[in-house]
Each structure stands twice: as structure tokens, then as C-alpha cells.
Short mmCIF file of C-alpha atoms and ligand atoms in Angstrom, two decimals:
data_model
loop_
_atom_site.label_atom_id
_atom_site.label_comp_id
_atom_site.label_asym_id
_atom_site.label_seq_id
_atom_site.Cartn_x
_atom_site.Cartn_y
_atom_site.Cartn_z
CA UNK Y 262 -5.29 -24.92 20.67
CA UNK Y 263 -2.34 -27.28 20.12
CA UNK Y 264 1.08 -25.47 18.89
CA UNK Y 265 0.93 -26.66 15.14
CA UNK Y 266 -2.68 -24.73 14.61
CA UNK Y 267 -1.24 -21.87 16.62
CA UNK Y 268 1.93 -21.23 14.92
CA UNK Y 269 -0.40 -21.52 11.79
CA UNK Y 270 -3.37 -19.38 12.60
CA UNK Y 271 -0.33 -16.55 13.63
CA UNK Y 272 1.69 -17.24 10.17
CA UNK Y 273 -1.31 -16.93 8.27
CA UNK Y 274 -2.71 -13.17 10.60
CA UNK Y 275 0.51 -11.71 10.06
CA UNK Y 276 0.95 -12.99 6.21
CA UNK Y 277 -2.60 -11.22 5.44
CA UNK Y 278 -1.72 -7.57 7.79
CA UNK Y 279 1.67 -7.88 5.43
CA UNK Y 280 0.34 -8.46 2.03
CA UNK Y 281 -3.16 -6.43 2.80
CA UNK Y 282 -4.90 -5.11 -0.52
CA UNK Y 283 -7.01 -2.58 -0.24
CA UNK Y 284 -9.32 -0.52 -2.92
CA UNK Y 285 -7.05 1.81 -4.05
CA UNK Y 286 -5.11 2.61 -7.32
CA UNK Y 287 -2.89 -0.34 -8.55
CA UNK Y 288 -0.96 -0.33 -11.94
CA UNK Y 289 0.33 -3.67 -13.77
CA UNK Y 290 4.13 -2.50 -13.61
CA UNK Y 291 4.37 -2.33 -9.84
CA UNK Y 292 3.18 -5.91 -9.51
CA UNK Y 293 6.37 -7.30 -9.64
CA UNK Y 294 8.26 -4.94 -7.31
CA UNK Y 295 5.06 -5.74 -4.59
CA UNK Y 296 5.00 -9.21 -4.77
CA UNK Y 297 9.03 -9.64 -4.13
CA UNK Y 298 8.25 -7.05 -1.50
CA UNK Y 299 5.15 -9.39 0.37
CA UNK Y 300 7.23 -12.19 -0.34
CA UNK Y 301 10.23 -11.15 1.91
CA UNK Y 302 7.74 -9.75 4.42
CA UNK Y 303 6.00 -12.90 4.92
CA UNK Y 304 9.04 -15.21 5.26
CA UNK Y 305 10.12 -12.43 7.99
CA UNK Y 306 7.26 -12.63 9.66
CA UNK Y 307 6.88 -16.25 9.59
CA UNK Y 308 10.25 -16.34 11.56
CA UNK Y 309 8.92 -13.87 14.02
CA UNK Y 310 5.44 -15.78 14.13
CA UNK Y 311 7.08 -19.07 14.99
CA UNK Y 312 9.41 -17.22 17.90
CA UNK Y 313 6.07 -15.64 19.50
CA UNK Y 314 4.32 -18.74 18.99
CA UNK Y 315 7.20 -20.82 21.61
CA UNK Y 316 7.46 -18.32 24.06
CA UNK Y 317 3.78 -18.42 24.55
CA UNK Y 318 3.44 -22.36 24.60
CA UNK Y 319 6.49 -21.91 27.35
CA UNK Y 320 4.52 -19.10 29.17
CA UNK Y 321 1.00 -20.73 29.15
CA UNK Y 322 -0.29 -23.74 30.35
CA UNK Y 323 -2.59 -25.56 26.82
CA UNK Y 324 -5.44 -26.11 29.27
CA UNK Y 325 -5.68 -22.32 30.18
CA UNK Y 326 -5.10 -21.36 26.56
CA UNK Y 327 -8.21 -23.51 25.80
CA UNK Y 328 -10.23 -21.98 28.34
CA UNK Y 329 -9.84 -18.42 27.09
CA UNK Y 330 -9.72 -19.26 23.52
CA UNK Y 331 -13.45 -21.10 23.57
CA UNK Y 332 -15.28 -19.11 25.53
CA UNK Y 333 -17.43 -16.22 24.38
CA UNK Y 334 -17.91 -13.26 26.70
CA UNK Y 335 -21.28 -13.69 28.47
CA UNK Y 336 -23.85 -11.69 30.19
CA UNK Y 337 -21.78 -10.14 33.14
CA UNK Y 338 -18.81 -10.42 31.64
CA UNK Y 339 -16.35 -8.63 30.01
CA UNK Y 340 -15.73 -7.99 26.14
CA UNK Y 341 -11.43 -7.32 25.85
CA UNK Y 342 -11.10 -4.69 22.82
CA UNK Y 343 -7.98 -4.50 21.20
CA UNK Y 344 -7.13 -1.17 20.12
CA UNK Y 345 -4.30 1.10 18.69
CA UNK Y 346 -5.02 4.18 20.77
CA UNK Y 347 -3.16 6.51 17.90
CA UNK Y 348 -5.47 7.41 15.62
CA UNK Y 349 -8.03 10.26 16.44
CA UNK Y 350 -10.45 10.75 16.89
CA UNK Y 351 -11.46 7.26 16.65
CA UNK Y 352 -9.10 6.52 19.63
CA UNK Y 353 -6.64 8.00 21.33
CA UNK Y 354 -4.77 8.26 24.89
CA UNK Y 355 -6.51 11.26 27.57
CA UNK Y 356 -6.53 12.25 30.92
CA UNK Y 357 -10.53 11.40 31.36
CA UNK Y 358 -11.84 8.51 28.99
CA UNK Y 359 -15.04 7.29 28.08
CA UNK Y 360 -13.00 3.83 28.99
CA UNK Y 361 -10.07 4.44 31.73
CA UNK Y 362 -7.53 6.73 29.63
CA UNK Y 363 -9.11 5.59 26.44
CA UNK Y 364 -11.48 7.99 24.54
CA UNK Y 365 -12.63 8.68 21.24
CA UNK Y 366 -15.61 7.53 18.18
CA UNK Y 367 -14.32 3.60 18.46
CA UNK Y 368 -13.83 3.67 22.38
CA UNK Y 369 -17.57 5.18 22.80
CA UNK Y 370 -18.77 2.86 20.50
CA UNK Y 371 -17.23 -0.30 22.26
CA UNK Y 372 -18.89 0.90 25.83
CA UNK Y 373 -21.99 0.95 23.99
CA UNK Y 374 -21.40 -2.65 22.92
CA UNK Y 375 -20.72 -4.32 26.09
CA UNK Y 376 -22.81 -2.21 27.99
CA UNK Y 377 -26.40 -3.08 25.88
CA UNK Y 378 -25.04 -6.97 26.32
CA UNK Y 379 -24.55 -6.43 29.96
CA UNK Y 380 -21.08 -6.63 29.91
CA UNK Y 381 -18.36 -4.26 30.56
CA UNK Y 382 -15.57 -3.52 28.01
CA UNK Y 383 -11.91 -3.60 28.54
CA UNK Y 384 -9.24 -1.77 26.03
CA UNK Y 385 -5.87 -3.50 25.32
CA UNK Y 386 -3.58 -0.66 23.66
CA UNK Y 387 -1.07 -2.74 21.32
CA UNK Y 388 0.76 -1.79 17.93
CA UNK Y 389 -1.73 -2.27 14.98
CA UNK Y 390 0.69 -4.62 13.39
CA UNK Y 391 -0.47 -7.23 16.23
CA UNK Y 392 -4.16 -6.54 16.74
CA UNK Y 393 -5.39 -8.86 14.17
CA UNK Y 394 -2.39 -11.90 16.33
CA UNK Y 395 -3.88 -10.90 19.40
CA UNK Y 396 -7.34 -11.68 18.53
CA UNK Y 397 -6.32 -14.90 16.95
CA UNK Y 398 -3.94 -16.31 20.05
CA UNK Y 399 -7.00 -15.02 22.23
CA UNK Y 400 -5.52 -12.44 24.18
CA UNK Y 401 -8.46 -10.12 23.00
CA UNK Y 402 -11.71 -10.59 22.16
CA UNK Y 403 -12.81 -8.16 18.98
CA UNK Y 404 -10.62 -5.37 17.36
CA UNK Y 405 -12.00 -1.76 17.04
CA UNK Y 406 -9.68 0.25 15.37
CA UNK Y 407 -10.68 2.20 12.85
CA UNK Y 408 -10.02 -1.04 10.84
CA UNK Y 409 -10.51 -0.91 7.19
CA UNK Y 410 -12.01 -4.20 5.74
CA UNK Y 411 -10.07 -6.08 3.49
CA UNK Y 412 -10.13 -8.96 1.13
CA UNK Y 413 -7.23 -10.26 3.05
CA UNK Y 414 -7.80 -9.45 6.73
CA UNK Y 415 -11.12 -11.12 5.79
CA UNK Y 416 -9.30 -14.37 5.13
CA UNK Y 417 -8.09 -14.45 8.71
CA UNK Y 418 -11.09 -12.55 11.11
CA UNK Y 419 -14.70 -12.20 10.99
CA UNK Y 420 -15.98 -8.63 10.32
CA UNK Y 421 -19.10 -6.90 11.78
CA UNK Y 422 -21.55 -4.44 10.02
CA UNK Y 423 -19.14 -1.61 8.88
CA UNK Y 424 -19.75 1.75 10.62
CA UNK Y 425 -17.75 4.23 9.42
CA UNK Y 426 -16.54 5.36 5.65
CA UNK Y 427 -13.62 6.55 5.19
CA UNK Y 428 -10.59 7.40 2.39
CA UNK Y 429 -6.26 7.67 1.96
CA UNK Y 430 -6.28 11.26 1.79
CA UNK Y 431 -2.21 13.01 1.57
CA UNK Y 432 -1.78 15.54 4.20
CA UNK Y 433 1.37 18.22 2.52
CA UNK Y 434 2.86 21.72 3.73
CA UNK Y 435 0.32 24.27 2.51
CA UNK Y 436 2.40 25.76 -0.08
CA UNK Y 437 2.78 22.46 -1.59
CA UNK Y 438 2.43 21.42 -5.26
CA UNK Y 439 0.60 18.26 -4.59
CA UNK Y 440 -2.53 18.35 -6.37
CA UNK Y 441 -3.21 14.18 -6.72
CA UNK Y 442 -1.89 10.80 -5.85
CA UNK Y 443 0.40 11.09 -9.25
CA UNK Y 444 2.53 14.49 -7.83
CA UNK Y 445 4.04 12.17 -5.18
CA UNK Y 446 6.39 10.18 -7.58
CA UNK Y 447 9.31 12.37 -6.80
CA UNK Y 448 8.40 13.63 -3.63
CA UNK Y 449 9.21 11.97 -0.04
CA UNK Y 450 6.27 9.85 0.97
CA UNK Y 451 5.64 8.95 4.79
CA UNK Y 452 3.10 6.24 5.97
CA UNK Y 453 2.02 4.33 8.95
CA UNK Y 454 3.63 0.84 9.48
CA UNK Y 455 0.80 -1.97 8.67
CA UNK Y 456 -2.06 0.90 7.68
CA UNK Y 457 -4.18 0.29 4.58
CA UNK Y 458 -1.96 4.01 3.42
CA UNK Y 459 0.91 2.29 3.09
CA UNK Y 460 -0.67 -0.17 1.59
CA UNK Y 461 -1.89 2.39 -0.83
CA UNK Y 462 1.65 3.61 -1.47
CA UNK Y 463 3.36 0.49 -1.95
CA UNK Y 464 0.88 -0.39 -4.59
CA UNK Y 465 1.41 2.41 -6.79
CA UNK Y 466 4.97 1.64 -6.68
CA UNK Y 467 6.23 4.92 -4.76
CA UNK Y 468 9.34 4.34 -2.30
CA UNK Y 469 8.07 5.26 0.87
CA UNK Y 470 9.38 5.73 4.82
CA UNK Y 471 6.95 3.96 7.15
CA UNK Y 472 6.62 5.41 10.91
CA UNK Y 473 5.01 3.36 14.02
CA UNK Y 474 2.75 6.34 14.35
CA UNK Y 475 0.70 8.65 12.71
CA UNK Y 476 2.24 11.39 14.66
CA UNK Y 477 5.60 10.26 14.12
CA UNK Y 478 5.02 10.79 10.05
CA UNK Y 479 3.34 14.19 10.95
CA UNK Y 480 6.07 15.67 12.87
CA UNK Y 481 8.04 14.76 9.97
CA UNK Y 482 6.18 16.76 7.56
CA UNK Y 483 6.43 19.46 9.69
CA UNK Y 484 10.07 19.29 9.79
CA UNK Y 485 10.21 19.20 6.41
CA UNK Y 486 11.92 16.06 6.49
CA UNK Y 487 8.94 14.39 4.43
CA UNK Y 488 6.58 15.94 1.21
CA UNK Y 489 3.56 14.27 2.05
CA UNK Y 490 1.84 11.53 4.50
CA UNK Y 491 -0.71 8.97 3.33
CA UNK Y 492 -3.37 8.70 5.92
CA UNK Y 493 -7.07 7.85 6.48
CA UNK Y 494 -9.32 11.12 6.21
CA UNK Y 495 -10.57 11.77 9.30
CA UNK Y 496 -7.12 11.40 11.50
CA UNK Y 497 -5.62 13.74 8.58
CA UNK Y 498 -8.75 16.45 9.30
CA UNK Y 499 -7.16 16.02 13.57
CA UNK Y 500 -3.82 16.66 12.64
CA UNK Y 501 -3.73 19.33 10.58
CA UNK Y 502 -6.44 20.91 12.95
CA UNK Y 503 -3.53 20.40 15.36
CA UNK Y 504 -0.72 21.47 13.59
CA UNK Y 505 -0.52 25.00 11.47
CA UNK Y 506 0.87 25.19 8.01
CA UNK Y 507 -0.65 21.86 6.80
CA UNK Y 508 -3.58 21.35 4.58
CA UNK Y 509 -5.72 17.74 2.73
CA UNK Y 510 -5.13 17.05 -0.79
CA UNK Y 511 -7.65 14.16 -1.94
CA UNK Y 512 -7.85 12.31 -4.64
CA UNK Y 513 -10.70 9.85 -4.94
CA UNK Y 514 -9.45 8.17 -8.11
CA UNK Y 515 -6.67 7.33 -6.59
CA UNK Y 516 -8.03 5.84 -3.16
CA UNK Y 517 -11.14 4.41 -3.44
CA UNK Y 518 -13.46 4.16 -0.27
CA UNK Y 519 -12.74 2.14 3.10
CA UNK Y 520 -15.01 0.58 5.59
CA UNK Y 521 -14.08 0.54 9.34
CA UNK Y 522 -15.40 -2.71 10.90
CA UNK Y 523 -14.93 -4.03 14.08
CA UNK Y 524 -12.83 -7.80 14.05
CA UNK Y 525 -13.34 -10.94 15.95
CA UNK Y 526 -11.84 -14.41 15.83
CA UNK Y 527 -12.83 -16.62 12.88
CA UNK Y 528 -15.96 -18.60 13.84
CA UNK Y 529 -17.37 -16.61 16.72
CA UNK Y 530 -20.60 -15.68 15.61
CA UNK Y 531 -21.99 -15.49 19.30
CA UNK Y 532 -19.89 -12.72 19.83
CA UNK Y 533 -20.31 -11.04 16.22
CA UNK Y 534 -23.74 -11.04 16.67
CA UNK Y 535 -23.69 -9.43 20.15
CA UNK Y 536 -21.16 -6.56 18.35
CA UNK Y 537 -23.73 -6.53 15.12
CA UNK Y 538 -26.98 -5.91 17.22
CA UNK Y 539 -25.80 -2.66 18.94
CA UNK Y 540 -23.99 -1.24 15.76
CA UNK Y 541 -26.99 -1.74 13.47
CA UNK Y 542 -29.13 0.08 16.60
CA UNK Y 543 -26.48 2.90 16.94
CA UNK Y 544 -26.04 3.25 12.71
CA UNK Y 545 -29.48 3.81 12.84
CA UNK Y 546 -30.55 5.76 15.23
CA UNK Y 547 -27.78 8.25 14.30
CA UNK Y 548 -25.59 7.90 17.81
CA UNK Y 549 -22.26 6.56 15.64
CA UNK Y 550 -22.95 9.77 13.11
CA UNK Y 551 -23.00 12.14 16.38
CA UNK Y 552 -20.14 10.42 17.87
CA UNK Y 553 -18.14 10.82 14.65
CA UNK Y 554 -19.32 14.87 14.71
CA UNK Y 555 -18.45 15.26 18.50
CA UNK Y 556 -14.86 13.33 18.59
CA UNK Y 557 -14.01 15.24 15.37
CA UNK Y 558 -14.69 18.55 17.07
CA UNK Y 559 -13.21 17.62 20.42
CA UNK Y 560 -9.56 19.04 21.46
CA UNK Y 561 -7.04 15.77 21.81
CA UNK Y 562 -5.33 16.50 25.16
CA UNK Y 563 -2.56 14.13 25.33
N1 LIG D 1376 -7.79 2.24 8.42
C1 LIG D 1376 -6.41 1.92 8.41
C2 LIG D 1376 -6.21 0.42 8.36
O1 LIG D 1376 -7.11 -0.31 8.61
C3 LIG D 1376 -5.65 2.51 9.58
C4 LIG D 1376 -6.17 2.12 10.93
C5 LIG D 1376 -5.28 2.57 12.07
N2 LIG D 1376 -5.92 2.38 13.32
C6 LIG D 1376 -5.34 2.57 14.53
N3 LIG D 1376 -6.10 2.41 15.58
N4 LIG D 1376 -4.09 2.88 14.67
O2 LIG D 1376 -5.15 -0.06 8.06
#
């Protein structure tokens, strides 16, 4: 891919992960305040887009970027997963993985993939904030990561079949008077850095702190040093299974519903239809619905 298209393709990943939309409750008034916000985020990223972009044209050679970048994994082969191993139980870093020291419902699930197309499947472990780069700049093939589907990430990757369902639920201190999204407007909100929560969050118009990990904003609950942290449902069930003194507050008309789906470059259908095949087979013969009841269940030994 000449420089131009790349510097493009990574302006125009990281403009979509920083102005992301997702279903969930957004008021008129706060549409000022968010577009300022994406509007500074996006020239910052551009800066940092165009930086990654030259020290990758320096490091590589174009014909080896072309190489990688065109071909589809075949039979044989090897299907590179990008992942964000921080987020049970969909994955998550253990002694003993289903792949290496990866395990959990998304690492199962991409074993299954590769295996049923012959191939074998490798995990990269990067921040979420550069899964949806990686797969455009080729350094991955497909991203499963408990990835919600959005309008916007749509704009820049191909999505498979979704297979899970999921929802922004607020994880508070069990004597807490959170009772819906509303109660957080003078409380101290934590999120994940580049999740569809914070996403959630900034739409509503709440200030928020943003943390590079899930744990991260859970310890700081704990503390004390935060009211409440905006998270998908099923990591919020882990961690306050893990952690005493928490408990869920939902509030569905506040976040809508959220579809995980698994991401791959624009354009490669050879590979989406590889990814679509086994997770049409595994949504219905109920293997994705056990793996979801088994990795909820299972102890996270870090
Ligand atoms: N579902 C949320 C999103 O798409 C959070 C996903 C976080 N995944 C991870 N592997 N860390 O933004």
C-alpha cells in the first residue's frame, strides 16, 4: 500500500475508534460539548496517525507490506487475532490457555475458527485503542474482542455475524444511591479508554476519568476514589464476582443493546466468510451459548 493510502486508511481507523457512536442515551444539549470534544481528538490523533504511519514506511520494506496486506490466510495457514486480553471472560491473560496464555469466550471461539478452516490461530495482545490500526496496516488479520458494532467502526472494517449481546451496565459500592444512568450527574464516573462505555458517558454529557483498563477503573471504585464505572455487562458480572462490596445497577433506557462482532480489513470477504461459516455453525448449535456459561463461571487466575 503506498504511504498516502496508508496514512489515510490509519487517520480515518483512529478518527472512527475516537468519535464512535453507539446505541445509547444521547440528549440535544450535549451535542455541542461532544463534537468540540471528537474534534480535538481527531486532529490529535491525526498527528499521532501520521508519526506511526513514517516510522513504519522507515521500518518496512513497500514490497513486504504488500505481501502481507493482500494475502488472505489459507488452508494451513495461520489466522493473526488481534485481541485486548482485559476483558473477561471474553479474554483475558492465564497460566494455561485455550491459545498460549490466552483464554476465555472470544479466544475459544477464534481456535474454533481457524481450526474448522484448517488453520491455526495466533493472538496479538495490543491496547484496544489500536486493534481496529492494526488490522488496517495488516499487522493482524481479524479483531475478536468483545467488539461492539458500530455505525462508525463500520465505516472503517468489515463485521462478521454478531455473536454475543451485550449492554453498559454501572458497577457502584453496594451501599450506593445509584439507581439509573441519571444518578451519575454528580457522582465520579470512571470508564475504559476507547470502550463503547465511555462512549456512553461522554454522550450524556457527564465529565468522566478514563483508565487503560477495566481493572484499573475497578480498583478505583474500590478505593473509593470513583462512584461508579461504565462497563459492558458481562466483564461487570467478573468483577464484582471478584471483588466484595460491589454490586450492577442497569438501566436499559439508558444503554440500549450491543453486538460483539468479530472485525476484518475492509474488502476481505474471503476471510469474513471463513470467520462467518464457523460462527453461524457454533451460534447454532449452542457451543458460543456454553462457552459464554462456562467462561462466566470460570475463576480468572491472573
Ligand atoms: N464492547 C466494548 C467496545 O466495543 C468494549 C470492548 C473491550 N474489549 C477488550 N477486549 N478490551 O468498545
Amino acid at each position: 500500500m503506498k504511504k498516502a493510502t496508508k496514512v489515510l486508511a490509519l487517520i480515518l481507523a483512529m478518527a472512527m475508534m475516537a468519535c464512535t457512536l453507539v446505541a445509547c442515551g444521547s440528549s440535544a444539549d450535549t451535542t455541542a460539548t461532544n463534537t468540540e470534544a471528537a474534534a480535538t481528538e481527531t486532529a490529535d490523533t491525526e498527528a499521532a496517525a501520521t508519526e506511526t504511519a513514517d516510522t513504519e514506511a522507515a521500518a518496512e520494506t513497500e514490497d513486504a507490506a504488500a505481501d502481507t496486506e493482500e494475502a488472505a490466510p489459507a488452508e494451513g495457514g495461520t489466522i493473526t487475532f488481534g485481541t485486548n486480553a482485559e476483558f473477561p471472560p471474553f479474554e483475558y491473560v492465564t497460566a494455561n490457555g485455550v491459545i498460549g496464555e490466552y483464554d476465555g469466550i472470544d479466544m475459544a471461539l477464534a481456535k474454533q475458527i481457524a481450526e474448522e478452516n484448517g488453520m491455526t490461530a495466533a493472538i496479538e495482545n495490543i491496547e484496544f485503542d489500536s486493534l481496529l490500526v492494526a488490522l488496517q496496516n495488516g499487522q493482524i488479520d481479524a479483531v475478536i474482542a468483545g467488539m461492539t458494532v458500530t455505525d462508525e467502526r463500520k465505516e472503517a472494517v468489515d463485521f462478521s455475524i454478531p455473536y454475543y449481546t451485550a449492554t453498559q451496565v454501572m458497577i457502584v459500592k453496594e451501599d450506593s444511591d445509584i439507581a439509573k444512568a441519571a444518578d451519575m450527574a454528580d457522582k465520579k464516573i470512571c470508564v475504559v479508554q476507547g470502550y463503547t462505555g465511555e462512549v456512553c458517558v461522554n454522550e450524556m454529557g457527564y465529565p468522566y476519568e478514563a483508565f487503560k483498563k477495566g481493572t484499573e477503573a475497578v480498583m478505583e471504585l474500590v478505593n473509593g476514589k470513583c462512584d461508579v464505572v461504565v462497563i459492558d455487562s458481562a466483564t461487570a458480572a467478573k468483577y464484582v464476582a471478584d471483588n466484595e462490596g460491589l454490586k450492577i445497577v442497569e438501566d436499559p433506557d439508558a444503554f440500549a443493546s450491543e453486538e460483539y462482532a468479530i472485525a476484518v480489513k475492509k474488502g476481505n470477504t474471503e476471510l469474513l466468510d471463513k470467520i462467518n461459516k464457523v460462527v453461524e455453525a457454533k451460534l447454532a448449535d449452542g457451543t458460543i451459548a456454553d462457552l459464554a456459561v462456562q467462561y462466566s463461571e470460570a475463576t480468572v487466575e491472573e
